[in-house]
Every structure is written in C-alpha cells, then in structure tokens.
Amino acid sequence: MLTVLTNAPSPNNRVFFAALARLEEDFLALYESDPAGIGRPWRLGPGPEGVIASAIREMAILTRRSGDFILSGGWSNPREMMRLPACALRGRTHWWGERLRPARGARRMVRRRFLRSMESIFAIGSWAVPGYRDEAGAVPIHVFPYVTSGDPSRREIADEPTFGFAGQLIERKGVDLILAALAELAAEGLRPVLEVAGSGPLDTQLRRSAERLDVRVRWLGELDQQDLALRRRRWWAQVVPSRYDGWGAVVSEALADGVPVLASPWVGAAWDLVRDGWNGEIVPEGSWKAALERWCDRRLVESASEAAAVVGEAFDAEHAATWLLEVLREDPTCERDFVAETWRRLDAATSRSGESPAG
C-alpha cells in the first residue's frame, strides 16, 4: 500500500504517478489543490465543501490506510507539517523533495524536527543531498529525481539551427543570457533561431531586447504539454540557462524526447543527467556564445540526439517507479541512488557498444 501526499502535480509527476498505479494495486495520491482534468487513480484534495471539511475528509481517508506514505510539495510548509505530524499516519513516512532553501529560527527548527521524524528521504537529485544531510541528521537519504517519459521516435530535427527554451520568463531563468549570445553570433554572421515557449513578467522586456539586438526569436507563448513536445522535437538542443534551478524538469523532458540539453551549472538535473559532448553540455558562465556555435553542427546534434534518447529511456517513469517500489519493499533504511545505479547500467551498455557517457 502506497500513499503520496503532494500539491497540484506537475505534468512529470502525473506520468510518474500513473506508472506507480500500474505497478502498485493499492496506490493513492492526495493533492492539496484540485488540478483540472485529473481522473482515476487520483484522489483530489480540497474540494467544493471547503478547506476545513476537505481536510477532515482527507484525514479520514488517511487514518484508514497503512503501508508507506510519501510527502512532498506543499507539505514542506511548516503549517502543513504541523497539520499532519508523521505520528498521525499508520505506517512509514518518507519525504521526497528538491534541494532545501536556507531557513532560520523557528522555521528551520520545525523543518528539522519534521525531517528527522521520517523513515527515509528521497532527495530530488544529488545536488539536494548535502542540505538534507545537514537538516535530517541520521535519516537515510536516497537520490531519486523527477522523471518522465517521452517519444524520441517522433523527433524531426529542424532544417536550420534552432534552439528552444521552455519555462517562465523571469530573471532567474536566464533567457537574457541566450539573447546576448545570439547577438554575439549575429555579429559574426551566424544567425540560429531561438524558440521561446512560456510567459511571465519579463515577456515584453525580452521581446524588446530581442528586437533591439536584431536576433531571430519565435515567441510561442504558453503551450500545453502536447504542443510543447511537438515543438521541442524540432529543436537542435534545448537551452536551460537558469541562474538557479533546484532540479529543472525541462531537462528530463527534453532528454525523454531525444533532444540534447545545454544547461548552466546551476541546474540540478544537468549535473545528474547531462554528459558534456555526449547528450548535451554544461555551459559555464560567459560561455553561451561558444556553446551555441558548437551546437550549430548538425552531425553533433544527430549523434547527441541518439544519446539523449538513451538517457531519457533509462530515466523514464517506468524504471523509476519500479526502483522506488523495490526500495520501499526491501529496506528503505538502506541508502540507494537511482541516478548512480542508472548511470552504471548505461556505462556498461554503452561501453559494450563502443561509446561512453562518462564525463
């Protein structure tokens, strides 16, 4: 029996939870908000009866369940931690979360007490582990990232160099860095296209900047997952120039569709999933112009696309769900690392085929 408590699920988590439901007969996901369009096996959180009544309903559901409980998302809020202490659940409780942000005073005290009450912690990416070591004390920590599934067989690389960005148009996401690099390339006569999928407070400012710099940008606006996947499969590479991303789900999404990823060193997923020159590149600060120029080579893109598909398949939802259930059924107090174990399998497989992802 497995129960997940989280906030409104991301598209990636919907795919992952569906994989869990196929493998675990008694699986239940409880959400804090009511995401539209979610059907079985999902149980929704606060509903039309109001927050208090729905909280009572949730607790009634939970007190009838045992087994393993995985908490994530909004449950990192101290108020939620106090509302649902681990002792209220009749089973083993685990935390699944991204890299911790700094906290002080009472907030840190509540968080540490909460984390130290867990049976184990599933840290989203290896980048998150040190923070949990510091906060959770002796609680076992597993490395278990966000995952998804894609369809690289439908990839059709655009005729001309085309890079893509998907995400919020905010300062932290670093789109301005790509525009500046494109301007440098244009000054040397190289004019690749950038497609931008997303919106945000910097939308108008970035559009004006692109016009002033005279670079080629297609502004796609907000796209649903299906339309985004159609666009992404054309990109020579997906750029993730974030100034900070605890994980960065767009990295997983791109690789799942066989698209190489160019990411900054401040993206947790890049450290775990990208190998320089094989399925993408980690781009140091100030090096975006050189990186984009390198990835205007179609032969490199085609080779890296094959490698990206291999990585995407190895880190897909089915493999991850199988691994997670194995950890819970065997011994969650014995630390495991899904990322390291998966790369060991990839290293062995690619070494046999004459290529190597080591990097």
Coordinates of C-alpha atoms in Angstrom, one line a residue:
M1 CA 0.0 0.0 0.0
L2 CA 1.4 3.4 -1.1
T3 CA 0.1 6.9 -0.5
V4 CA 1.5 10.1 -1.9
L5 CA 0.6 13.5 -0.4
T6 CA 1.6 16.4 -2.6
N7 CA 0.4 19.7 -4.0
A8 CA -1.1 20.0 -7.5
P9 CA 1.1 17.6 -9.5
S10 CA 3.4 18.7 -12.3
P11 CA 2.9 17.0 -15.7
N12 CA 6.0 14.9 -15.0
N13 CA 4.6 13.7 -11.7
R14 CA 1.3 12.8 -13.4
V15 CA 3.2 10.5 -15.7
F16 CA 5.2 9.0 -12.8
F17 CA 2.1 8.5 -10.6
A18 CA 0.4 6.7 -13.5
A19 CA 3.4 4.4 -13.7
L20 CA 3.2 3.7 -9.9
A21 CA -0.5 3.0 -10.2
R22 CA 0.2 0.4 -12.9
L23 CA 2.7 -1.4 -10.6
E24 CA 1.1 -0.9 -7.2
E25 CA -2.5 -2.1 -7.0
D26 CA -3.3 -0.1 -3.8
F27 CA -1.8 3.3 -4.8
L28 CA -3.4 6.6 -3.8
A29 CA -2.4 10.2 -4.5
L30 CA -3.9 13.0 -2.4
Y31 CA -3.5 16.6 -3.6
E32 CA -3.7 19.9 -1.7
S33 CA -5.4 21.6 -4.7
D34 CA -7.8 20.5 -7.3
P35 CA -6.0 20.2 -10.7
A36 CA -8.4 20.1 -13.6
G37 CA -8.6 17.1 -15.8
I38 CA -7.2 14.5 -13.4
G39 CA -9.2 11.3 -13.2
R40 CA -8.5 7.9 -11.6
P41 CA -6.4 6.8 -9.8
W42 CA -6.2 10.3 -8.3
R43 CA -8.0 11.4 -5.2
L44 CA -8.3 15.2 -5.1
G45 CA -7.5 17.4 -2.2
P46 CA -9.6 20.5 -1.1
G47 CA -13.0 20.4 -2.9
P48 CA -16.2 22.4 -3.1
E49 CA -17.0 21.6 0.6
G50 CA -14.3 23.9 1.7
V51 CA -10.8 23.6 3.1
I52 CA -11.7 22.5 6.7
A53 CA -14.3 19.9 5.6
S54 CA -11.9 18.6 2.9
A55 CA -9.1 18.4 5.4
I56 CA -11.3 16.3 7.7
R57 CA -12.2 14.1 4.7
E58 CA -8.5 13.6 3.8
M59 CA -7.6 12.7 7.4
A60 CA -10.5 10.2 7.4
I61 CA -9.0 8.6 4.3
L62 CA -5.5 8.6 5.7
T63 CA -6.4 7.1 9.1
R64 CA -7.8 4.0 7.2
R65 CA -4.6 3.5 5.3
S66 CA -1.3 2.0 6.3
G67 CA 1.9 1.0 4.5
D68 CA 4.2 3.7 3.1
F69 CA 3.4 7.4 2.9
I70 CA 5.5 9.8 0.8
L71 CA 5.1 13.5 1.5
S72 CA 6.2 16.2 -0.9
G73 CA 5.4 19.6 -2.4
G74 CA 3.5 22.0 -0.2
W75 CA 4.0 19.7 2.8
S76 CA 7.4 21.5 3.2
N77 CA 5.4 24.4 4.6
P78 CA 5.7 24.5 8.4
R79 CA 2.0 25.0 8.7
E80 CA 1.3 21.8 6.8
M81 CA 4.0 20.0 8.8
M82 CA 2.2 20.9 12.0
R83 CA -1.2 19.9 10.5
L84 CA -0.1 16.4 9.6
P85 CA 2.5 15.2 12.0
A86 CA 4.1 11.9 11.0
C87 CA 2.6 10.2 14.1
A88 CA -0.9 10.7 12.6
L89 CA -0.2 8.2 9.9
R90 CA -0.4 4.4 10.5
G91 CA 2.7 3.4 8.5
R92 CA 6.2 4.5 7.4
T93 CA 6.5 8.1 6.3
H94 CA 9.1 9.4 3.8
W95 CA 9.9 12.8 2.4
W96 CA 10.5 13.5 -1.3
G97 CA 11.8 16.9 -2.1
E98 CA 14.1 19.3 -4.0
R99 CA 17.2 21.0 -2.7
L100 CA 16.4 22.8 0.5
R101 CA 16.4 26.6 0.6
P102 CA 18.1 28.2 3.6
A103 CA 15.9 28.6 6.7
R104 CA 16.4 30.2 10.1
G105 CA 14.9 30.3 13.5
A106 CA 11.6 28.6 14.2
R107 CA 11.1 27.7 10.5
R108 CA 14.3 25.7 10.5
M109 CA 13.6 24.1 13.8
V110 CA 10.1 22.9 12.6
R111 CA 11.6 21.7 9.4
R112 CA 14.4 19.8 11.1
R113 CA 12.1 18.1 13.5
F114 CA 9.7 17.2 10.7
L115 CA 12.5 15.7 8.5
R116 CA 14.1 13.8 11.4
S117 CA 10.7 12.1 12.0
M118 CA 10.9 10.4 8.5
E119 CA 11.7 6.8 7.9
S120 CA 13.8 8.0 4.9
I121 CA 14.2 10.9 2.5
F122 CA 14.1 10.8 -1.3
A123 CA 16.3 13.7 -2.4
I124 CA 15.5 15.1 -5.9
G125 CA 18.9 14.8 -7.5
S126 CA 22.4 14.5 -6.0
W127 CA 22.6 18.3 -5.6
A128 CA 20.0 18.1 -2.9
V129 CA 21.8 15.6 -0.7
P130 CA 24.1 17.8 1.3
G131 CA 21.3 20.0 2.6
Y132 CA 19.3 17.0 3.7
R133 CA 22.4 15.5 5.4
D134 CA 22.7 18.7 7.4
E135 CA 19.0 19.0 8.3
A136 CA 17.8 15.4 8.7
G137 CA 20.7 14.0 10.8
A138 CA 20.9 10.2 10.6
V139 CA 17.8 9.7 8.5
P140 CA 18.7 7.6 5.4
I141 CA 18.8 9.5 2.1
H142 CA 18.1 8.1 -1.3
V143 CA 18.8 10.0 -4.6
F144 CA 15.6 9.9 -6.6
P145 CA 15.0 12.7 -9.2
Y146 CA 11.9 13.8 -11.1
V147 CA 11.3 11.6 -14.1
T148 CA 9.1 11.5 -17.2
S149 CA 8.5 9.6 -20.4
G150 CA 8.7 10.7 -24.0
D151 CA 8.8 9.6 -27.6
P152 CA 12.1 10.2 -29.3
S153 CA 10.9 8.2 -32.3
R154 CA 8.9 11.2 -33.4
R155 CA 11.9 13.6 -33.4
E156 CA 12.3 15.6 -36.6
I157 CA 15.3 18.0 -36.4
A158 CA 14.6 21.4 -38.0
D159 CA 16.3 22.2 -41.3
E160 CA 18.2 25.2 -39.8
P161 CA 19.9 25.5 -36.3
T162 CA 17.0 26.0 -33.9
F163 CA 17.4 26.2 -30.2
G164 CA 14.5 26.1 -27.7
F165 CA 13.7 27.4 -24.3
A166 CA 10.7 26.3 -22.2
G167 CA 9.8 28.0 -18.9
Q168 CA 8.8 31.1 -17.1
L169 CA 10.1 34.4 -18.4
I170 CA 11.6 35.6 -15.2
E171 CA 15.1 36.8 -14.4
R172 CA 16.1 33.5 -12.7
K173 CA 15.6 31.6 -15.9
G174 CA 18.3 33.5 -17.8
V175 CA 16.7 34.0 -21.2
D176 CA 18.6 37.3 -21.4
L177 CA 21.9 35.3 -21.5
I178 CA 20.8 33.5 -24.6
L179 CA 19.7 36.7 -26.3
A180 CA 23.1 38.2 -25.6
A181 CA 24.9 35.1 -27.0
L182 CA 22.7 35.2 -30.1
A183 CA 23.7 38.9 -30.7
E184 CA 27.4 38.0 -30.5
L185 CA 26.9 35.2 -33.0
A186 CA 24.9 37.5 -35.3
A187 CA 27.8 40.0 -35.3
E188 CA 29.9 37.2 -36.8
G189 CA 27.3 36.3 -39.4
L190 CA 25.8 33.2 -37.7
R191 CA 22.0 33.6 -37.0
P192 CA 20.4 30.5 -35.4
V193 CA 16.8 30.7 -34.3
L194 CA 15.6 30.7 -30.7
E195 CA 12.1 29.5 -30.0
V196 CA 10.7 30.6 -26.6
A197 CA 7.8 28.7 -25.0
G198 CA 6.4 30.3 -21.9
S199 CA 5.3 33.6 -20.4
G200 CA 6.0 35.8 -17.5
P201 CA 6.6 39.3 -16.2
L202 CA 9.7 39.8 -18.4
D203 CA 7.8 38.9 -21.6
T204 CA 7.6 42.4 -23.0
Q205 CA 11.1 43.4 -21.9
L206 CA 12.7 40.3 -23.5
R207 CA 10.8 40.8 -26.8
R208 CA 12.0 44.4 -26.9
S209 CA 15.5 43.3 -26.1
A210 CA 15.4 40.7 -28.9
E211 CA 14.2 43.3 -31.4
R212 CA 16.9 45.8 -30.3
L213 CA 19.6 43.1 -30.6
D214 CA 18.2 42.1 -34.0
V215 CA 18.3 38.3 -33.2
R216 CA 15.9 35.7 -34.6
V217 CA 13.4 34.7 -31.9
R218 CA 10.0 33.0 -32.3
W219 CA 7.8 33.7 -29.3
L220 CA 5.5 30.7 -28.9
G221 CA 3.7 31.8 -25.7
E222 CA 2.2 29.2 -23.3
L223 CA 1.9 25.8 -24.8
D224 CA 0.2 22.7 -23.4
Q225 CA 2.4 19.6 -23.0
Q226 CA 1.4 18.1 -26.3
D227 CA 2.1 21.2 -28.3
L228 CA 5.4 21.8 -26.4
A229 CA 6.5 18.3 -27.2
L230 CA 5.8 18.8 -30.9
R231 CA 7.9 21.9 -30.9
R232 CA 10.7 20.5 -28.8
R233 CA 11.3 17.6 -31.1
R234 CA 12.4 20.0 -33.8
W235 CA 15.0 21.8 -31.6
W236 CA 18.6 21.1 -32.2
A237 CA 19.1 21.5 -28.5
Q238 CA 17.1 22.8 -25.5
V239 CA 18.8 25.6 -23.6
V240 CA 18.4 25.8 -19.8
P241 CA 20.4 28.9 -18.8
S242 CA 18.9 29.2 -15.3
R243 CA 20.7 31.2 -12.7
Y244 CA 19.3 28.6 -10.3
D245 CA 17.0 25.5 -10.6
G246 CA 16.9 23.0 -7.7
W247 CA 16.2 20.3 -10.3
G248 CA 14.8 21.6 -13.7
A249 CA 12.2 19.2 -15.0
V250 CA 12.6 20.6 -18.6
V251 CA 16.0 18.7 -18.7
S252 CA 14.2 15.4 -18.1
E253 CA 11.5 16.3 -20.6
A254 CA 14.0 17.2 -23.4
L255 CA 16.1 14.0 -23.0
A256 CA 12.9 11.9 -22.9
D257 CA 12.1 13.2 -26.4
G258 CA 15.7 12.7 -27.6
V259 CA 16.7 16.4 -27.5
P260 CA 20.2 17.3 -26.3
V261 CA 20.3 19.8 -23.4
L262 CA 22.6 22.8 -22.9
A263 CA 22.3 23.9 -19.3
S264 CA 24.0 26.2 -16.9
P265 CA 26.0 24.7 -13.9
W266 CA 23.2 25.9 -11.6
V267 CA 20.7 23.4 -12.8
G268 CA 20.5 20.3 -10.6
A269 CA 19.2 18.0 -13.3
A270 CA 22.1 18.9 -15.6
W271 CA 24.7 17.5 -13.1
D272 CA 22.8 14.2 -12.9
L273 CA 21.6 13.7 -16.5
V274 CA 23.9 15.6 -18.9
R275 CA 27.4 14.4 -20.1
D276 CA 29.4 17.0 -22.0
G277 CA 29.6 16.4 -25.7
W278 CA 27.6 13.2 -25.4
N279 CA 23.9 14.1 -24.8
G280 CA 24.4 17.9 -24.3
E281 CA 26.7 20.2 -22.4
I282 CA 27.0 22.1 -19.1
V283 CA 27.8 25.6 -20.1
P284 CA 29.9 27.7 -17.7
E285 CA 29.1 31.4 -17.1
G286 CA 30.0 33.6 -20.0
S287 CA 30.3 30.6 -22.5
W288 CA 26.9 30.6 -24.1
K289 CA 28.1 32.1 -27.4
A290 CA 30.7 29.4 -27.9
A291 CA 28.3 26.6 -26.8
L292 CA 25.6 27.7 -29.3
E293 CA 28.2 28.0 -32.0
R294 CA 29.4 24.4 -31.3
W295 CA 25.8 23.1 -31.4
C296 CA 25.1 24.5 -34.8
D297 CA 26.9 21.4 -36.1
R298 CA 24.1 19.1 -37.4
R299 CA 26.3 16.0 -37.1
L300 CA 27.0 16.7 -33.4
V301 CA 23.2 17.2 -32.9
E302 CA 22.3 14.0 -34.6
S303 CA 24.8 12.0 -32.5
A304 CA 23.8 13.7 -29.3
S305 CA 20.1 13.1 -30.0
E306 CA 20.7 9.4 -30.1
A307 CA 22.5 9.6 -26.7
A308 CA 19.7 11.8 -25.3
A309 CA 17.1 9.2 -26.2
V310 CA 19.2 6.5 -24.4
V311 CA 19.4 8.6 -21.3
G312 CA 15.7 9.6 -21.5
E313 CA 14.7 5.9 -21.7
A314 CA 17.0 4.9 -18.8
F315 CA 15.5 7.6 -16.6
D316 CA 11.8 7.1 -17.6
A317 CA 8.8 6.8 -15.3
E318 CA 8.5 3.0 -15.6
H319 CA 12.1 2.4 -14.5
A320 CA 11.8 4.9 -11.7
A321 CA 8.5 3.6 -10.4
T322 CA 9.9 0.0 -10.3
W323 CA 13.0 1.2 -8.5
L324 CA 11.1 3.2 -5.9
L325 CA 8.8 0.3 -5.0
E326 CA 11.8 -2.0 -4.8
V327 CA 13.4 0.4 -2.2
L328 CA 10.2 0.5 -0.2
R329 CA 9.6 -3.2 -0.2
E330 CA 13.1 -4.3 0.5
D331 CA 14.6 -1.9 3.1
P332 CA 14.2 1.9 2.9
T333 CA 16.8 2.4 5.6
C334 CA 19.5 1.1 3.3
E335 CA 20.5 4.1 1.2
R336 CA 20.2 3.9 -2.6
D337 CA 21.0 6.2 -5.5
F338 CA 18.8 5.9 -8.6
V339 CA 21.0 8.3 -10.6
A340 CA 24.3 6.4 -9.8
E341 CA 22.7 3.0 -10.4
T342 CA 21.2 4.0 -13.7
W343 CA 24.5 5.5 -15.0
R344 CA 26.4 2.3 -14.0
R345 CA 24.0 0.4 -16.2
L346 CA 24.4 3.0 -19.0
D347 CA 28.2 2.9 -18.7
A348 CA 28.2 -0.9 -19.1
A349 CA 25.8 -0.9 -22.0
T350 CA 27.5 1.9 -24.0
S351 CA 30.9 0.5 -23.3
R352 CA 29.8 -2.7 -25.0
S353 CA 28.5 -0.7 -28.0
G354 CA 31.7 1.3 -28.4
E355 CA 30.6 4.6 -26.9
S356 CA 30.8 6.1 -23.4
P357 CA 28.7 8.5 -21.5
A358 CA 31.4 9.1 -18.9
G359 CA 32.0 12.7 -18.3

